[in-house]
Amino acid sequence: MFTKILIANRGEIACRVAATARRMGMKTVAVYSEADANAKHVAACDEAVLIGPAAAKESYLRGDKIIAVALATGAQAIHPGYGFLSENADFADACAKAGLVFIGPPASAMRAMGSKSAAKSLMEKAKVPLVPGYHGEVQDADFLHAQADKIGYPVLLKASAGGGGKGMRVIENSADFKAALASCKREAISSFGDDKVLAEKYLSRPRHIEIQVFADMLGNCIYLFERDCSVQRRHQKVLEEAPAPNMPAERRAAMGEAAVAAAKAVGYVGAGTVEFIANQDGSFYFMEMNTRLQVEHPVTEMITGTDLVEWQLRVAFGEALPKRQHELAIHGHAIEARIYAENPEKGFLPSIGTLRHMHTPDAVAFALGGVQGSGVPAAVRIDSGVRQGDAISPFYDPMIAKLIVWGADRREALARMSQALAEYQIVGLASNIAFLKRLVEGAAFSNADLDTGLIERNQEQLFPAPRPAPPGALALAAVALIVAEKEQAEAQSANHPSDPWGNALGWRLNSAFQRRLSFTDEYAQATEAKAYLGEVEYHNDGWLLNRQPLTLMTRDGLYLSVKLGDNAVHGTVRRDGELFHVFTGGEHYALHYNDPMAHAGEAEAEGGRLTAPMPGKVVAVLVGAGQEVKKGDPLVIMEAMKMEHTIAAPHDGLVEEILYTVGDQVADGAPLLAFKAV
């Protein structure tokens, strides 16, 4: 076996590879960018080497630098993780030329399957069913437009070298084609360095089902069953599960055998995923092959009792597959939720910031493919590349963690996922945790009514109107505030403990101290009240909150247990500036404390300027100064975290001034242009 490997990636996959390699007795080398100097994967490895600035194209995509580091540190092999260089055939060739083992498929297999167009042509020759479309080399815009018209709308445009939803657009009509094509090509060239696209018929209510395949250098190839990855937003997976619900054994075998045939056709070695798009009637079509390990591979590990990273290392060393097809079986059900730093209520815009507070559900340590000594998979597993105190930057994918649960059946797995999400707490940036909880508990997912449009079909249930914070949440916030003030006052009066006039703990002579606390949130702001008002009266044994007795029963760090009237309320309160984040009853309430002394003299921000929703780069300015526009007209296109975001006119108006040009980097909230309503 290898004695030392270099991990040419970052985040949770780098941490995962490091843990598996250490268990197998290997040393590991991390590479990192300037933005990742203190990253978790750096600490997880035995050595770490800086390879460049934050931008991926100057660091994690510099194959020459990575190979040089591998040679300098004595590594024998390079594990590319997923993303970055994991499907780069030229990098695999360069590794071989340098005498290093690339832990992945041969470059020839990547070239055959790495292009969606070439892969579809190969599958067509092998008589694998294909979705109607155009997968050729001609990329002239007029020609592609004609092909799309011929296919019939809606049409799906995809970056040929793409993945992860990058460079992908659904076009509803012919009039929108050329603008969508230009946007698709810009995103493709930015993400993959290749703007070639393919067009195919967009199927209504399809399921996304993929087969995990694995092959060794000795001619053995197997499939480790399927994953259902139908729940997506912007063509990126949100929830994944294995096995696929309502999958007949005959269809499972047919899809698995087709996937193995596809892998053998290109001389595949290592871990790979053959992706199919399936109709509700059970028919399926080849979509693409990902020639790498997938983000969602843990659900396969959980139901098969395997460690696919260990398999990768063994196969790359020349060993035979640890198991044959007849030795594999499905045990239970597993679901994975991707915890992202993003705001679902604002179009899933990525969020950046510091993880000031992160509490995760209790997890059983993952070992030996998820199967513990008792033979029962870990009930809850968390794969993460960040820790509390780490920052989510604008340079890379904003995933915080993968939360994976296992159950004896799907019902148990659903219940376990709901509970785990209820226990997950994040403060410091926006996250999709509450959205994921609604998604998992919703009727569509619970009943396995699955297709790639599930989120769009259930907008009302998944994006409900804001609800008022319950009295218990307000009580927890009030107690947390009062206790913090008490501790601060005690520290300040320590030098004069016997002076009642220096006591700032609410003491009054012959009366009770009374004060008004004001908190607000999105719901309160939208009502006439504007805020939640709490009339607090101090007493020796507690307080009255709006005339109800309020008592602190226990406190353990941020965890509080209080009694409000006859009701006991428990939860965690984490203060972040003027925001009190209250986690109680499986819900998260962000309550802004309106300190009457904190903002004296502050004026309203200047209006009339459209601002950047996040830090990023301006990639297109679609209007000019003095131009009149209609509501909804696109004005500026920004790129952030490898995705394009269009800033549109909020109403009819006049563009008075353009404040940035193409290529400029802009900060979150920066005014992009001056706009006047007409």
XYZ file of C-alpha atoms in Angstrom:
678
model
C 0.000 0.000 0.000
C 1.071 3.625 -0.477
C 3.028 5.166 2.371
C 2.111 8.780 1.561
C -0.553 10.418 -0.619
C -1.261 14.035 -1.523
C -4.869 15.249 -1.363
C -5.448 17.758 -4.165
C -8.654 19.187 -2.749
C -10.179 21.002 0.193
C -13.235 20.838 2.439
C -15.021 17.771 3.698
C -13.720 15.377 1.030
C -10.105 16.244 1.889
C -10.851 15.616 5.565
C -12.563 12.347 4.726
C -9.672 11.075 2.580
C -7.177 12.055 5.289
C -9.119 10.107 7.947
C -9.367 6.981 5.790
C -5.700 7.139 4.789
C -4.635 7.500 8.421
C -6.718 4.474 9.395
C -4.952 2.508 6.654
C -1.521 3.568 7.941
C -0.705 6.199 5.286
C 0.678 9.710 5.681
C -1.120 12.588 3.949
C -0.116 15.914 2.427
C -2.598 18.785 2.127
C -2.418 21.645 -0.320
C -4.129 24.915 0.486
C -4.731 28.389 -0.878
C -4.132 31.629 0.982
C -7.843 31.690 1.891
C -7.559 28.216 3.468
C -4.445 28.681 5.609
C -6.358 27.753 8.778
C -8.805 25.335 7.169
C -9.849 22.061 8.771
C -8.341 19.913 6.012
C -4.942 21.527 6.628
C -5.046 20.427 10.264
C -6.307 16.959 9.283
C -3.193 16.075 7.265
C 0.360 15.295 8.353
C 1.857 17.995 6.125
C 0.434 21.045 4.372
C 1.841 23.209 1.573
C 0.628 26.598 0.305
C 0.025 26.534 -3.459
C -1.315 29.972 -4.316
C -3.874 32.774 -3.897
C -7.541 32.252 -3.061
C -8.785 32.026 -6.639
C -9.062 28.338 -7.590
C -7.500 28.886 -10.997
C -4.360 30.133 -9.229
C -4.251 27.397 -6.596
C -6.415 24.255 -6.566
C -6.596 24.157 -10.371
C -2.799 24.473 -10.810
C -1.941 20.877 -11.606
C 1.713 21.718 -12.172
C 2.075 23.147 -8.663
C 0.263 20.203 -7.100
C 2.493 17.672 -8.860
C 5.590 19.618 -7.796
C 4.430 19.516 -4.168
C 3.753 15.766 -4.402
C 7.254 15.108 -5.712
C 8.883 17.426 -3.178
C 7.137 15.793 -0.217
C 7.689 12.205 -1.343
C 4.037 11.382 -2.033
C 3.462 8.382 -4.287
C -0.105 9.129 -5.299
C -2.575 12.008 -5.635
C -6.212 11.797 -4.566
C -8.178 14.513 -6.416
C -11.376 14.348 -4.330
C -14.257 15.688 -6.416
C -14.456 18.929 -8.338
C -11.328 20.869 -9.286
C -8.965 18.428 -11.085
C -10.824 15.186 -10.361
C -12.109 14.820 -13.955
C -9.185 16.474 -15.722
C -7.629 13.950 -18.122
C -4.597 16.150 -18.794
C -3.853 16.237 -15.069
C -4.123 12.436 -14.871
C -1.666 12.154 -17.765
C 0.696 14.624 -16.098
C 0.623 12.575 -12.875
C 1.541 9.413 -14.777
C 4.334 11.230 -16.597
C 5.728 12.388 -13.246
C 5.651 8.841 -11.875
C 2.677 9.512 -9.580
C -0.468 7.399 -9.260
C -3.661 9.313 -10.016
C -6.317 7.860 -7.709
C -9.071 7.774 -10.271
C -9.938 6.392 -13.696
C -7.534 6.326 -16.661
C -7.300 9.535 -18.677
C -8.783 7.684 -21.651
C -11.956 6.872 -19.690
C -12.251 10.474 -18.521
C -11.924 11.722 -22.071
C -14.549 9.271 -23.281
C -17.048 10.141 -20.578
C -15.918 13.622 -19.554
C -17.649 15.215 -22.505
C -21.410 14.849 -22.235
C -21.648 14.948 -26.029
C -19.030 12.232 -26.605
C -20.493 10.075 -23.834
C -23.951 10.222 -25.365
C -22.531 9.251 -28.750
C -20.774 6.300 -27.117
C -23.969 5.215 -25.354
C -25.899 5.555 -28.594
C -23.546 3.042 -30.234
C -24.038 0.740 -27.248
C -27.823 1.049 -27.724
C -28.405 2.688 -24.340
C -31.613 4.807 -24.454
C -30.906 8.536 -24.873
C -33.065 11.614 -24.369
C -33.768 13.295 -27.748
C -31.288 16.099 -28.339
C -28.215 17.475 -30.098
C -24.790 16.355 -28.821
C -22.569 17.321 -31.744
C -19.524 19.505 -32.242
C -21.104 22.462 -34.081
C -21.464 25.337 -31.623
C -22.651 28.171 -33.839
C -25.405 30.056 -31.987
C -27.812 30.084 -34.947
C -27.269 26.381 -35.563
C -27.875 25.520 -31.897
C -30.962 27.709 -31.923
C -32.305 25.787 -34.917
C -31.584 22.476 -33.188
C -33.464 23.612 -30.087
C -36.448 24.652 -32.213
C -36.331 21.205 -33.841
C -36.202 19.379 -30.482
C -39.154 21.370 -29.160
C -39.432 23.436 -25.984
C -38.763 23.274 -23.147
C -35.101 22.567 -23.965
C -32.270 21.922 -21.511
C -28.874 23.461 -22.308
C -25.872 21.886 -20.543
C -22.169 22.612 -20.478
C -20.593 19.591 -22.174
C -17.731 19.489 -19.664
C -19.922 20.485 -16.750
C -21.401 19.146 -13.568
C -23.013 20.315 -10.345
C -25.598 22.399 -12.165
C -22.993 24.835 -13.515
C -23.561 25.977 -17.086
C -27.107 24.627 -17.238
C -30.278 26.417 -18.361
C -33.889 25.403 -18.992
C -35.308 27.395 -21.920
C -39.078 27.648 -22.185
C -39.403 29.283 -25.604
C -37.454 30.177 -28.729
C -37.305 33.895 -27.941
C -35.224 33.268 -24.812
C -32.731 30.904 -26.434
C -29.824 33.161 -27.424
C -29.673 35.063 -24.119
C -29.727 31.770 -22.209
C -27.059 30.297 -24.485
C -24.732 33.266 -23.891
C -25.202 33.010 -20.121
C -24.696 29.239 -20.201
C -21.443 29.579 -22.171
C -20.091 32.308 -19.872
C -20.707 30.159 -16.810
C -19.252 27.075 -18.528
C -16.007 28.785 -19.532
C -15.645 30.236 -16.033
C -16.240 26.918 -14.255
C -14.657 24.410 -16.654
C -12.570 26.351 -19.172
C -14.755 24.961 -21.977
C -17.888 26.653 -23.316
C -19.153 23.783 -25.465
C -22.814 22.936 -24.793
C -25.372 20.300 -25.740
C -29.137 20.617 -26.029
C -31.777 18.037 -25.198
C -35.478 17.744 -24.558
C -36.427 18.768 -21.045
C -38.615 16.030 -19.567
C -41.491 16.915 -17.263
C -41.485 15.347 -13.785
C -38.362 13.209 -14.321
C -36.452 11.462 -11.543
C -32.674 11.658 -11.312
C -31.367 8.182 -10.465
C -27.682 7.304 -10.520
C -25.787 4.038 -10.215
C -22.540 3.753 -8.245
C -20.039 1.636 -10.188
C -16.571 0.452 -9.194
C -13.918 -1.294 -11.288
C -10.408 -2.555 -10.619
C -7.391 -3.059 -12.887
C -8.024 -6.795 -13.095
C -11.181 -6.551 -15.176
C -13.705 -6.725 -12.342
C -16.577 -4.220 -12.380
C -19.619 -4.061 -10.109
C -22.461 -1.719 -9.215
C -23.302 -0.758 -5.633
C -26.963 -0.088 -6.338
C -28.639 3.259 -6.891
C -29.174 6.669 -5.369
C -32.179 8.910 -5.953
C -31.003 12.498 -6.363
C -34.227 13.983 -7.697
C -34.618 16.769 -5.118
C -32.690 19.660 -6.648
C -32.595 23.423 -6.813
C -30.999 25.189 -9.772
C -29.994 21.726 -11.035
C -27.928 21.127 -7.899
C -28.746 18.275 -5.549
C -30.267 19.065 -2.155
C -31.291 15.654 -0.775
C -30.027 12.247 -1.842
C -31.130 8.819 -0.686
C -30.346 5.167 -1.193
C -31.925 2.973 -2.247
C -34.306 4.816 -4.580
C -37.892 4.597 -3.281
C -40.265 2.337 -5.199
C -37.487 0.742 -7.246
C -38.443 -2.770 -8.470
C -35.654 -5.332 -8.302
C -35.858 -5.933 -12.061
C -35.335 -2.260 -12.907
C -32.518 -1.976 -10.340
C -30.722 -4.871 -12.011
C -31.326 -3.482 -15.505
C -29.962 -0.050 -14.602
C -27.037 -1.561 -12.716
C -26.079 -3.830 -15.591
C -26.356 -0.945 -18.066
C -24.067 1.159 -15.846
C -21.480 -1.640 -15.638
C -21.608 -2.077 -19.407
C -21.000 1.661 -19.855
C -18.003 1.554 -17.502
C -16.506 -1.499 -19.214
C -16.947 0.113 -22.632
C -14.377 2.769 -21.730
C -12.002 0.577 -19.689
C -13.031 2.237 -16.463
C -11.075 1.873 -13.199
C -12.041 3.185 -9.775
C -15.215 4.838 -8.475
C -17.687 6.324 -10.920
C -21.340 7.214 -11.240
C -23.577 6.567 -14.226
C -26.505 8.975 -14.119
C -29.921 8.292 -15.587
C -33.019 10.385 -15.987
C -36.137 8.303 -15.365
C -39.763 8.892 -16.245
C -42.536 8.223 -13.750
C -43.491 5.127 -15.803
C -40.105 3.540 -15.064
C -38.421 4.130 -18.429
C -34.917 5.552 -18.125
C -32.344 7.313 -20.290
C -28.577 7.691 -19.976
C -27.692 11.233 -18.947
C -23.960 11.306 -18.197
C -21.157 9.621 -16.302
C -19.258 11.327 -13.522
C -15.745 9.886 -13.600
C -15.048 10.479 -9.936
C -16.402 9.965 -6.455
C -19.675 11.852 -5.918
C -20.577 14.203 -3.071
C -23.473 11.897 -2.186
C -21.413 8.693 -1.960
C -21.987 8.339 1.833
C -25.568 7.087 1.388
C -24.216 4.199 -0.688
C -21.633 3.463 2.002
C -24.316 3.461 4.689
C -26.554 0.876 2.996
C -23.761 -1.401 1.740
C -21.331 -1.300 4.675
C -18.435 -0.184 2.487
C -15.808 2.548 2.607
C -15.553 3.753 -0.981
C -12.509 5.923 -0.279
C -10.672 2.866 1.059
C -11.729 1.005 -2.079
C -10.303 3.830 -4.191
C -6.940 3.585 -2.467
C -6.785 -0.206 -2.726
C -7.782 -0.288 -6.395
C -5.302 2.485 -7.264
C -2.574 0.386 -5.623
C -3.482 -2.522 -7.904
C -5.539 -4.646 -5.542
C -8.734 -6.433 -6.556
C -12.143 -5.111 -5.543
C -12.859 -6.092 -1.927
C -16.260 -7.552 -2.899
C -17.957 -9.172 -5.887
C -21.463 -8.421 -7.088
C -23.087 -11.389 -5.340
C -21.554 -10.304 -2.008
C -23.321 -6.938 -2.030
C -26.743 -6.370 -0.498
C -28.862 -3.406 0.583
C -29.285 -2.912 4.339
C -31.773 -0.284 5.484
C -32.177 3.217 4.071
C -29.929 6.285 4.104
C -30.611 9.976 3.384
C -28.112 12.810 2.917
C -28.889 16.516 3.302
C -26.412 19.127 2.134
C -26.066 21.894 4.721
C -25.284 25.052 2.762
C -24.456 28.636 3.651
C -27.263 30.103 1.580
C -30.601 31.868 1.890
C -33.412 29.777 0.374
C -35.911 32.616 0.843
C -33.765 34.831 -1.391
C -33.393 32.497 -4.338
C -30.784 30.326 -2.559
C -28.225 33.120 -2.711
C -24.953 31.952 -1.119
C -24.051 33.522 2.192
C -20.593 34.341 3.460
C -19.404 34.976 6.966
C -17.979 33.347 10.071
C -19.517 30.347 11.790
C -19.782 32.087 15.147
C -21.784 29.243 16.625
C -22.209 25.715 15.291
C -23.844 22.935 17.242
C -24.290 19.626 15.469
C -26.469 16.642 16.364
C -24.773 13.809 18.187
C -23.081 11.575 15.623
C -21.712 8.058 15.893
C -18.112 8.086 14.665
C -17.890 6.887 11.063
C -15.610 3.910 10.648
C -15.226 0.934 8.343
C -17.740 2.175 5.815
C -20.265 3.222 8.437
C -20.692 -0.262 9.902
C -19.860 -0.472 13.572
C -18.765 -3.580 15.430
C -22.369 -4.592 16.019
C -23.025 -4.658 12.285
C -25.462 -1.725 12.536
C -24.610 1.410 10.510
C -24.054 4.699 12.291
C -27.431 6.351 12.867
C -26.119 9.867 12.200
C -22.979 10.860 10.338
C -21.609 14.335 9.631
C -18.963 14.983 6.966
C -17.725 18.558 7.255
C -14.752 20.626 6.198
C -15.365 23.474 8.651
C -15.424 24.065 12.380
C -16.977 26.670 14.626
C -15.014 29.876 14.092
C -14.174 29.097 10.458
C -15.263 31.382 7.639
C -17.286 30.594 4.532
C -15.595 32.637 1.816
C -16.870 33.751 -1.611
C -14.161 31.768 -3.393
C -15.490 28.211 -3.128
C -18.655 26.152 -2.867
C -20.615 27.285 0.236
C -21.289 23.803 1.621
C -20.924 23.612 5.398
C -21.493 19.890 5.851
C -23.206 16.746 4.691
C -25.672 15.344 7.209
C -26.285 11.637 6.618
C -28.699 9.424 8.530
C -29.490 5.706 8.413
C -32.655 3.859 9.367
C -33.875 0.298 9.199
C -36.365 1.574 6.616
C -37.218 4.877 4.904
C -39.716 5.897 7.579
C -37.097 5.570 10.322
C -34.509 7.416 8.227
C -36.964 10.286 7.640
C -37.682 10.603 11.363
C -33.980 10.527 12.177
C -33.195 13.208 9.587
C -35.968 15.459 10.907
C -34.620 15.147 14.450
C -31.010 15.721 13.368
C -31.952 18.882 11.467
C -33.853 20.124 14.518
C -30.641 19.788 16.550
C -28.376 21.508 13.990
C -27.611 25.119 14.967
C -25.706 27.720 12.949
C -25.146 31.397 13.757
C -23.097 33.894 11.775
C -24.492 33.413 8.296
C -27.642 32.253 6.554
C -28.184 28.509 6.177
C -30.709 26.188 4.548
C -31.359 24.091 7.667
C -34.940 25.273 8.273
C -35.718 24.802 4.577
C -34.308 21.256 4.632
C -36.444 20.428 7.654
C -39.594 21.625 5.885
C -38.546 19.673 2.811
C -37.946 16.406 4.690
C -41.175 16.737 6.679
C -43.261 17.813 3.674
C -45.838 15.487 2.151
C -44.118 15.235 -1.246
C -40.761 13.962 0.027
C -42.235 11.948 2.896
C -44.513 10.110 0.479
C -41.719 9.659 -2.109
C -43.599 11.732 -4.702
C -40.247 12.550 -6.296
C -39.110 14.408 -9.388
C -36.587 17.121 -10.178
C -39.300 19.795 -9.947
C -40.375 18.868 -6.407
C -39.170 22.141 -4.885
C -40.804 24.277 -7.575
C -44.064 22.296 -7.281
C -44.251 22.843 -3.526
C -43.274 26.500 -3.199
C -46.162 27.381 -0.898
C -45.348 24.639 1.611
C -41.577 25.041 1.427
C -41.537 28.836 1.593
C -44.325 29.720 4.034
C -45.048 33.257 5.157
C -43.146 34.347 8.283
C -44.785 33.343 11.566
C -44.715 35.212 14.889
C -42.125 34.169 17.418
C -43.803 32.253 20.276
C -43.806 33.614 23.851
C -41.339 30.922 24.888
C -38.720 32.133 22.399
C -39.152 35.708 23.608
C -38.845 34.532 27.215
C -35.573 32.751 26.453
C -34.176 35.832 24.701
C -35.244 38.081 27.586
C -33.654 35.832 30.206
C -30.437 35.535 28.188
C -30.240 39.328 27.933
C -30.986 39.916 31.636
C -28.525 37.236 32.804
C -25.771 38.699 30.581
C -26.457 42.178 31.980
C -26.360 40.773 35.509
C -22.983 39.127 34.976
C -21.589 42.301 33.466
C -22.926 44.370 36.373
C -21.508 41.970 38.951
C -18.097 42.221 37.324
C -18.248 46.020 37.321
C -19.417 46.303 40.950
C -16.987 43.718 42.328
C -14.910 46.489 43.905
C -17.922 47.890 45.810
C -20.033 44.887 46.801
C -21.815 46.616 49.721
C -22.883 49.782 47.874
C -26.604 49.424 46.971
C -26.477 52.553 44.804
C -23.767 50.987 42.659
C -25.865 47.874 42.156
C -26.970 47.586 38.531
C -28.978 44.381 38.987
C -32.434 45.948 38.997
C -32.547 46.647 42.740
C -34.998 49.348 43.866
C -35.848 50.717 47.299
C -39.460 49.862 48.275
C -40.448 49.111 44.685
C -39.848 46.740 41.792
C -37.712 47.764 38.819
C -39.710 47.790 35.590
C -38.410 48.034 32.036
C -39.573 47.403 28.498
C -37.670 45.036 26.184
C -38.225 45.344 22.453
C -37.382 42.609 19.952
C -38.222 42.440 16.283
C -38.008 39.996 13.375
C -39.281 39.733 9.815
C -42.819 38.925 10.923
C -43.032 41.746 13.473
C -41.660 44.265 10.985
C -44.402 43.320 8.528
C -47.169 44.020 11.071
C -48.430 47.229 12.609
C -46.789 46.328 15.901
C -43.272 46.442 14.319
C -41.845 44.756 17.430
C -42.515 42.324 20.257
C -42.723 44.299 23.495
C -41.974 42.665 26.813
C -42.834 44.432 30.059
C -40.354 43.061 32.583
C -40.669 43.494 36.355
C -37.722 42.410 38.514
C -38.225 40.358 41.707
C -35.872 38.515 44.044
C -36.874 35.081 42.788
C -37.267 35.953 39.116
C -39.280 38.310 36.961
C -42.679 39.029 35.573
C -42.836 39.079 31.774
C -46.039 40.687 30.569
C -47.462 39.870 34.026
C -46.554 36.178 33.803
C -44.028 34.751 36.298
C -40.700 34.050 34.586
C -38.028 31.963 36.326
C -34.615 30.679 35.270
C -34.555 27.028 36.312
C -31.200 25.830 34.942
C -28.409 27.150 32.797
C -25.577 25.261 31.095
C -23.512 27.546 28.894
C -25.828 28.759 26.143
C -28.554 26.284 27.100
C -31.349 27.701 29.237
C -34.363 26.148 30.905
C -36.984 28.665 32.032
C -40.527 28.593 33.321
C -43.029 31.085 31.904
C -46.297 30.916 33.803
C -47.077 27.205 34.001
C -45.019 26.268 30.930
C -41.421 25.058 30.903
C -39.348 26.228 27.925
C -35.902 24.907 26.972
C -33.467 26.099 24.340
C -30.152 27.553 23.321
C -29.616 31.299 22.956
C -26.580 32.594 21.089
C -26.153 36.360 20.939
C -24.461 37.747 17.833
C -24.270 41.511 18.162
C -27.845 42.736 18.466
C -29.306 39.458 17.198
C -30.465 36.859 19.681
C -30.567 33.465 17.961
C -33.016 31.305 19.870
C -33.121 27.566 19.151
C -36.135 25.926 20.779
C -38.635 23.244 19.857
C -36.626 22.344 16.765
C -37.016 25.878 15.389
C -34.657 28.833 14.998
C -35.789 32.383 15.768
C -33.537 35.366 15.011
C -34.703 38.201 17.257
C -33.188 41.658 16.909
C -32.883 43.479 20.234
C -33.898 47.099 19.849
C -31.517 48.808 22.234
C -32.847 52.366 22.614
C -29.340 53.754 23.165
C -27.504 51.884 20.415
C -28.393 53.799 17.242
C -28.973 57.378 18.250
C -28.440 59.743 15.337
C -28.284 57.143 12.610
C -29.912 58.137 9.316
C -31.625 56.026 6.716
C -29.383 54.659 3.989
C -29.374 56.470 0.672
C -31.998 55.093 -1.729
C -32.141 54.862 -5.483
C -29.213 52.492 -5.916
C -29.377 48.816 -6.827
C -26.861 46.881 -4.774
C -24.873 43.663 -5.050
C -26.612 40.767 -3.250
C -23.199 39.268 -2.361
C -19.489 39.765 -3.056
C -18.604 38.845 -6.623
C -17.459 39.936 -10.070
C -19.387 41.906 -12.667
C -19.493 39.783 -15.835
C -21.981 41.767 -17.910
C -23.517 45.253 -17.903
C -26.636 45.099 -20.036
C -27.726 48.747 -19.937
C -26.214 52.182 -20.307
C -26.542 55.482 -18.472
C -29.660 57.345 -19.582
C -31.456 54.184 -20.702
C -35.097 53.649 -19.787
C -35.989 50.126 -18.634
C -39.091 48.180 -17.712
C -39.724 46.224 -14.526
C -37.890 42.897 -14.687
C -35.398 43.965 -17.380
C -31.916 42.517 -16.685
C -29.441 45.266 -15.790
C -26.231 43.668 -14.504
C -24.993 40.075 -14.283
C -22.689 39.116 -11.413
C -20.734 35.927 -10.855
C -20.199 34.623 -7.335
C -19.278 31.117 -6.175
C -19.215 30.011 -9.852
C -22.881 30.906 -10.358
C -24.375 33.828 -12.299
C -26.874 36.167 -10.646
C -28.899 38.683 -12.642
C -29.846 42.014 -11.067
C -33.123 43.140 -12.622
C -35.048 46.410 -12.578
C -37.431 46.426 -9.571
C -39.860 48.624 -11.513
C -40.000 50.874 -14.578
C -37.295 53.479 -14.396
C -34.263 55.315 -15.733
C -30.646 54.208 -15.354
C -28.853 57.346 -14.242
C -25.303 56.072 -13.731
C -23.300 52.841 -14.078
C -20.922 52.484 -11.135
C -18.926 49.377 -12.136
C -17.601 47.856 -15.360
C -17.174 44.269 -16.527
C -14.438 42.501 -14.567
C -14.746 44.646 -11.436
C -14.919 42.905 -8.068
C -17.685 44.287 -5.847
C -18.452 43.909 -2.177
C -21.701 42.696 -0.650
C -24.193 45.571 -0.670
C -22.124 47.764 -3.004
C -24.301 50.024 -5.219
C -24.028 48.802 -8.816
C -25.901 51.595 -10.555
C -28.005 54.654 -9.803
C -31.644 54.051 -10.708
C -34.614 56.415 -10.787
C -38.200 55.203 -10.809
C -40.502 56.713 -13.426
